[in-house]
Short mmCIF file of C-alpha atoms in Angstrom, two decimals:
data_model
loop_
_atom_site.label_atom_id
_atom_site.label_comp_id
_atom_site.label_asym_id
_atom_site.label_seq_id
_atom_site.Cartn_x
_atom_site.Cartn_y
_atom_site.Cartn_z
CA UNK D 201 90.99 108.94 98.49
CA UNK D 202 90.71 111.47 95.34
CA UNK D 203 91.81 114.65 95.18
CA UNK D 204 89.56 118.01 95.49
CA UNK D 205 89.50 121.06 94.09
CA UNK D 206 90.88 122.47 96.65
CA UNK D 207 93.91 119.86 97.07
CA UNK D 208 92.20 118.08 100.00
CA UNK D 209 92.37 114.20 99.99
CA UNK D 210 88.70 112.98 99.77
CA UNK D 211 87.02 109.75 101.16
CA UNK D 212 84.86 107.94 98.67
CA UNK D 213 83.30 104.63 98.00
CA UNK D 214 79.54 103.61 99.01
CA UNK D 215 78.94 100.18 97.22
CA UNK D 216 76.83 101.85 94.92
CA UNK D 217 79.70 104.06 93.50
CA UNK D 218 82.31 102.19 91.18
CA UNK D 219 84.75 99.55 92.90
CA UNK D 220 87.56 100.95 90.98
CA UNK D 221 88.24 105.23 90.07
CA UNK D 222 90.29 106.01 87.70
CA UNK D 223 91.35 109.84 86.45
CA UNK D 224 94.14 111.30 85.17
CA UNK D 225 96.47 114.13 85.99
CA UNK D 226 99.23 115.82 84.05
CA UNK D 227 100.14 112.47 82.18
CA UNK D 228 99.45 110.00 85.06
CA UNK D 229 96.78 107.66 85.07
CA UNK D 230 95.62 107.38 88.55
CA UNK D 231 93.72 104.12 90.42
CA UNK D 232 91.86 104.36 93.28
CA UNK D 233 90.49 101.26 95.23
CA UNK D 234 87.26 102.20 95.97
CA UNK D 235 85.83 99.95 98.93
CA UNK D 236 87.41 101.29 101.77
CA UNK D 237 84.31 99.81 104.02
CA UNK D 238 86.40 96.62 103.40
CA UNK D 239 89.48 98.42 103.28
CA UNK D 240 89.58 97.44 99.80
CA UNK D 241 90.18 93.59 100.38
CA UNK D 242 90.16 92.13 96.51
CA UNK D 243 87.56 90.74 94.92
CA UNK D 244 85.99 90.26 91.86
CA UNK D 245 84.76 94.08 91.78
CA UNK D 246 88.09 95.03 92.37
CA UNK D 247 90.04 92.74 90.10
CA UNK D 248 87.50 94.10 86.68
CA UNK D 249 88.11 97.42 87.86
CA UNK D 250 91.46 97.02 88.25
CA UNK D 251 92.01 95.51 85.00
CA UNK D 252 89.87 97.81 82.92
CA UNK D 253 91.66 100.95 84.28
CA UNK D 254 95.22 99.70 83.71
CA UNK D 255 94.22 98.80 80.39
CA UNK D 256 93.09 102.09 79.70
CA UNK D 257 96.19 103.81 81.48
CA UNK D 258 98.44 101.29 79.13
CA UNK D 259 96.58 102.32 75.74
CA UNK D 260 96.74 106.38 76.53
CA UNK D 261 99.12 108.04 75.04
CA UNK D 262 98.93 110.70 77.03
CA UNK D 263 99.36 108.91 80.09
CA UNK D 264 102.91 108.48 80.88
CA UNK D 265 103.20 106.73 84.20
CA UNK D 266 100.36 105.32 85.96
CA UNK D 267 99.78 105.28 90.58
CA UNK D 268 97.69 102.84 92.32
CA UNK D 269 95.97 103.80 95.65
CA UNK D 270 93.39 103.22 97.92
CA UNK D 271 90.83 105.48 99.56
CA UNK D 272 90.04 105.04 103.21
CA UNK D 273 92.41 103.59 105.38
CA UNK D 274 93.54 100.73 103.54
CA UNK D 275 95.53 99.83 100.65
CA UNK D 276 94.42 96.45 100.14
CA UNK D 277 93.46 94.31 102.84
CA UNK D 278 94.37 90.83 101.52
CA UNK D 279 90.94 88.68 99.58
CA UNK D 280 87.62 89.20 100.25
CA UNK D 281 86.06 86.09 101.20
CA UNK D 282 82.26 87.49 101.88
CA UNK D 283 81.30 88.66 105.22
CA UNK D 284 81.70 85.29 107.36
CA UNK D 285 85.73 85.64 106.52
CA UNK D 286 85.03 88.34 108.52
CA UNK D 287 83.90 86.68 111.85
CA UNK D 288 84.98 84.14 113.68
CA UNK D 289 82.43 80.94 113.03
CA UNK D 290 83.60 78.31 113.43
CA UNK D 291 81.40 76.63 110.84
CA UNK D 292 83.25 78.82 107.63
CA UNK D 293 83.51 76.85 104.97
CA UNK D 294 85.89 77.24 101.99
CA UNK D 295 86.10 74.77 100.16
CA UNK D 296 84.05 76.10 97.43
CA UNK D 297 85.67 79.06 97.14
CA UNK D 298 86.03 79.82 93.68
CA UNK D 299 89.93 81.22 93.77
CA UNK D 300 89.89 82.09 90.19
CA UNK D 301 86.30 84.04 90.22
CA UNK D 302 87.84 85.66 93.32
CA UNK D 303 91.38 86.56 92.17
CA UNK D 304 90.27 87.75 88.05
CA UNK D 305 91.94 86.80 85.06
CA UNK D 306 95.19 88.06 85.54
CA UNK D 307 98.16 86.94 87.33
CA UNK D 308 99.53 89.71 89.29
CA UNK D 309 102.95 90.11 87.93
CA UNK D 310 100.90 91.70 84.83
CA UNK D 311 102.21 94.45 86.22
CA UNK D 312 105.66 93.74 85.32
CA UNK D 313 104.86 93.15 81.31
CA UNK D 314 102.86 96.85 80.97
CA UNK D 315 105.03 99.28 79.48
CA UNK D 316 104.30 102.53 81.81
CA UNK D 317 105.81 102.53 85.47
CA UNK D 318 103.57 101.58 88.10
CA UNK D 319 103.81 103.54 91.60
CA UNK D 320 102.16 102.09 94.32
CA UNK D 321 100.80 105.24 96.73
CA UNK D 322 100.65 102.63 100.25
CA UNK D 323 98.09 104.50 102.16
CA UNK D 324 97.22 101.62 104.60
CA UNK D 325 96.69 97.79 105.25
CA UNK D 326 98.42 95.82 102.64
CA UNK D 327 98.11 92.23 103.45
CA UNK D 328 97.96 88.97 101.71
CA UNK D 329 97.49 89.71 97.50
CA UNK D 330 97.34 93.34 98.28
CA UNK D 331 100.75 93.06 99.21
CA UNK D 332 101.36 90.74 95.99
CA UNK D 333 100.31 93.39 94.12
CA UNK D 334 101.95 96.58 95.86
CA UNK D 335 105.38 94.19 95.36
CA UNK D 336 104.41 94.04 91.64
CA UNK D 337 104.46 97.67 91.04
CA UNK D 338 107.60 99.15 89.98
CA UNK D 339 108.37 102.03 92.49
CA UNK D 340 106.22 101.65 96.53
CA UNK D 341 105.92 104.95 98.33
CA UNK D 342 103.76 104.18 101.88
CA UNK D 343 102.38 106.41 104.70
CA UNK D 344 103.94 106.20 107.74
CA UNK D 345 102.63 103.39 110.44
CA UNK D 346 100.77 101.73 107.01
CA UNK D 347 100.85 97.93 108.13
CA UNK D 348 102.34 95.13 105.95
CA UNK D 349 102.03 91.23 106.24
CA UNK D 350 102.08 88.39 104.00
CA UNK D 351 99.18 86.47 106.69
CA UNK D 352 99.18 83.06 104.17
CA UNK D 353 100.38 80.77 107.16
CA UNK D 354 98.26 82.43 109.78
CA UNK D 355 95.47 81.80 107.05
CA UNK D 356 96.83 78.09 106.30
CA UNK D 357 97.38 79.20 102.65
CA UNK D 358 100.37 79.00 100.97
CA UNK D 359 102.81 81.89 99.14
CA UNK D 360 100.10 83.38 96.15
CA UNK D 361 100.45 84.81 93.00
CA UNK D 362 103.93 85.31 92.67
CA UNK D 363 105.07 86.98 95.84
CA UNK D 364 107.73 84.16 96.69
CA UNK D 365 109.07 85.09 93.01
CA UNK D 366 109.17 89.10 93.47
CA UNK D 367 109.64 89.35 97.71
CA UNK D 368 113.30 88.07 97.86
CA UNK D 369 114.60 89.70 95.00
CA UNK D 370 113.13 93.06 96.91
CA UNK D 371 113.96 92.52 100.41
CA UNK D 372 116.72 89.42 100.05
CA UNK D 373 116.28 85.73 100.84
CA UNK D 374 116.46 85.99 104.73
CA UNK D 375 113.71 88.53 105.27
CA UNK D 376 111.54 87.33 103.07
CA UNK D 377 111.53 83.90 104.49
CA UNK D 378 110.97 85.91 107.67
CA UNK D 379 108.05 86.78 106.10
CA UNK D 380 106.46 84.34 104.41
CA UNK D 381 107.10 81.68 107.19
CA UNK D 382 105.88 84.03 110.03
CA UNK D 383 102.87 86.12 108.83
CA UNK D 384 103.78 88.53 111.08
CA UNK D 385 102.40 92.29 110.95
CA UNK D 386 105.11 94.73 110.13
CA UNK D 387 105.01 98.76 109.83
CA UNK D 388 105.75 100.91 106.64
CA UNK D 389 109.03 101.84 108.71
CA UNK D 390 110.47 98.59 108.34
CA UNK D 391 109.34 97.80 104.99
CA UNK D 392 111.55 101.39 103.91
CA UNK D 393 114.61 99.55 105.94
CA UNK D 394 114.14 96.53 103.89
CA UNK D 395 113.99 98.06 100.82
CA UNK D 396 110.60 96.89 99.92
CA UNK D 397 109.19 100.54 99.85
CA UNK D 398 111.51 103.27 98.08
CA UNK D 399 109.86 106.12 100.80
CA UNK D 400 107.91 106.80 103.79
CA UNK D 401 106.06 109.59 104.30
CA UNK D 402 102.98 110.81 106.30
CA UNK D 403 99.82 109.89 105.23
CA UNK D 404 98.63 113.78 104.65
CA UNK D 405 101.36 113.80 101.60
CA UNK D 406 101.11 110.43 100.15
CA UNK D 407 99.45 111.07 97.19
CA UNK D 408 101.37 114.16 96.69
CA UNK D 409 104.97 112.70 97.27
CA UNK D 410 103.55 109.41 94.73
CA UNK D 411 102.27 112.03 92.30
CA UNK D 412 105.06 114.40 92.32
CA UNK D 413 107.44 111.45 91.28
CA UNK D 414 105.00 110.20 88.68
CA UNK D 415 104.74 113.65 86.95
CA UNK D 416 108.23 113.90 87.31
CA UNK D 417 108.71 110.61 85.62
CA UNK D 418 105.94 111.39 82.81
CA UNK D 419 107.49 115.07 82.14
CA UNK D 420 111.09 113.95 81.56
CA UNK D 421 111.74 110.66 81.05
CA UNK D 422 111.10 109.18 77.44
CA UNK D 423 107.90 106.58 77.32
CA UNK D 424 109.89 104.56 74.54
CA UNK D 425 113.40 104.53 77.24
CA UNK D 426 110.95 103.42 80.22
CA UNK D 427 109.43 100.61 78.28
CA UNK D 428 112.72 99.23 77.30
CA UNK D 429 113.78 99.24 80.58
CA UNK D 430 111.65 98.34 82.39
CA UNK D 431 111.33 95.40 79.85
CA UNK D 432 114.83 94.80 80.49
CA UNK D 433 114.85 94.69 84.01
CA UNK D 434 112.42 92.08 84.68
CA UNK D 435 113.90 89.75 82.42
CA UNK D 436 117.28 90.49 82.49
CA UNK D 437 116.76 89.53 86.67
CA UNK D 438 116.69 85.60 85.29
CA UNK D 439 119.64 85.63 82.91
CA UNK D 440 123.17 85.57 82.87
CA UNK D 441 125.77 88.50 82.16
CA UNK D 442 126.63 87.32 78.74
CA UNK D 443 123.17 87.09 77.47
CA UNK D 444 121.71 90.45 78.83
CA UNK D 445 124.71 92.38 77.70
CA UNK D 446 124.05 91.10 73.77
CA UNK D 447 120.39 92.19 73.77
CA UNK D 448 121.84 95.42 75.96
CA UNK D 449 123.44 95.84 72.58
CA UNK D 450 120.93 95.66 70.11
CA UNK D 451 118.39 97.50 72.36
CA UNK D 452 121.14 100.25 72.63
CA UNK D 453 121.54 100.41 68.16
CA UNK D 454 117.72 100.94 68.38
CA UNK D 455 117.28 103.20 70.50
CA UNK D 456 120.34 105.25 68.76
CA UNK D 457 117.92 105.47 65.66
CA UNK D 458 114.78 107.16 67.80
CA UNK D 459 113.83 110.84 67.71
CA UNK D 460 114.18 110.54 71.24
CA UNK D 461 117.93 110.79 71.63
CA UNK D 462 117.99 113.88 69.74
CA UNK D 463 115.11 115.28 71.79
CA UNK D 464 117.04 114.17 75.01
CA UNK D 465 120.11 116.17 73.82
CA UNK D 466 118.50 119.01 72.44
CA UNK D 467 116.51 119.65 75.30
CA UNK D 468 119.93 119.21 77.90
CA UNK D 469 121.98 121.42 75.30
CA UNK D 470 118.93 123.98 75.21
CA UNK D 471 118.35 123.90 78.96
CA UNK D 472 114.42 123.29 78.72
CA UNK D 473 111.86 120.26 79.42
CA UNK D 474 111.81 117.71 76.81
CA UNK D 475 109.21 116.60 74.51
CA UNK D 476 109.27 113.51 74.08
CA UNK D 477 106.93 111.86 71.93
CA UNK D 478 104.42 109.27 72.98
CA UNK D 479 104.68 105.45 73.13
CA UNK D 480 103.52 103.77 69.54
CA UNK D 481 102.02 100.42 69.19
CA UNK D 482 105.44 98.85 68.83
CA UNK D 483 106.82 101.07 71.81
#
């Protein structure tokens, strides 16, 4: 889906148009899965896409936070394994599947290391490293009845890419083992009771409700504060107390010395939107 001029959510994506769109709007960088005749099941189209528009989103200055979506009625529907993964033969073979052709050159908790926030706009089926991906995102809004599901053991694969690293620290160790072990098809409702989305809302305002947030986000917040963060967070999640507090520390003396304190005070003092300036090279 893309926006109009008119506000109107827009379905794209004929395979001669790009697998991947990217635009951006009022300091978000915005990606679109573009193959929603496969419901945007990811492939190698997808994954150079994918890549190429995050690293242009990362290297923007003027992009502040950055939404994934889909158009059509899926997010992403797990891999694409050609068009006999699509039917029922009996004689499928996949045993030549190239896995790292299919999956691209990146693990998907790349998303973690970027220093933007990531919001996931969950506009339909997200199965299988679709759902790996959506997890990987910082902040998960989805449209109401969108269906979840991790599928590997209904597939006879095994937990990909990371989500048996990111899925119980999101959702805690007995759901996710619910799960991963089952493969079981769940609604957007109960991913919000989970916690593994932040908010569900219907489809019509998806984008809006994911792009209000990011503007939000990329009008107020301070790019060089998010990075740090969100740097922090990750990796603070596998240390102790003792440890995170003393680089707490040191991140805190640096950040004392940035323009962006007194911008962050000025602008509270002075009642107005800050101006805070743009990430540099070193963040």
């Amino acid at each position: 889906m893309t926006a109009a001029d008119n506000g109107t959510l827009v379905e794209t994506g004929t395979p001669d148009q790009p697998a991947v769109l990217y635009d951006v709007q009022g300091g978000v960088g915005v990606i679109t899965f573009n193959r929603p005749q496969r419901l945007n099941s990811w492939g190698p189209d997808i994954a150079a896409g994918f890549y190429a528009a995050i690293d242009r989103a990362e290297a923007d200055p003027a992009v502040r936070a950055i939404v994934v979506t889909g158009s059509g009625r899926g997010f992403c529907a797990g891999a694409n394994l050609g068009p006999a993964a699509n039917t029922e033969e009996s004689g499928l073979d996949t045993s030549e599947t190239d896995v790292s052709q299919l999956v691209g050159d990146r693990p998907a908790h790349f998303l973690t290391e970027l220093r933007k926030p990531v919001i996931a706009a969950i506009n339909g089926s997200c199965v299988g490293i679709g759902l790996t991906h959506a997890l990987m995102c910082d902040i998960r809004f989805a449209a109401a009845g969108a269906k979840f599901a991790t599928a590997f053991t209904r597939r006879g694969l095994i937990a990909e890419h990371g989500i048996s690293w990111i899925l119980p620290r999101l959702v805690g160790w007995g759901a996710a083992m619910d799960l991963l072990l089952s493969g079981r098809t769940f609604l957007a409702e109960e991913a919000r009771e989970l916690g593994m989305v932040n908010d569900v809302v219907a489809g019509g305002r998806l984008l809006e409700r994911a792009m209000d947030y990011a503007r939000d986000i990329a009008a107020n917040c301070s790019p060089a504060s998010l990075a740090v963060i969100k740097a922090q967070a990750y990796r603070d999640a596998l240390d102790d107390v003792a440890a995170v507090s003393a680089r707490a520390e040191t991140l805190m003396y640096e950040s004392l010395a940035r323009p962006d304190l007194i911008e962050g005070i000025t602008s509270f003092l002075q009642k107005r939107p800050p101006n805070f300036p743009p990430l540099t090279q070193k963040g």
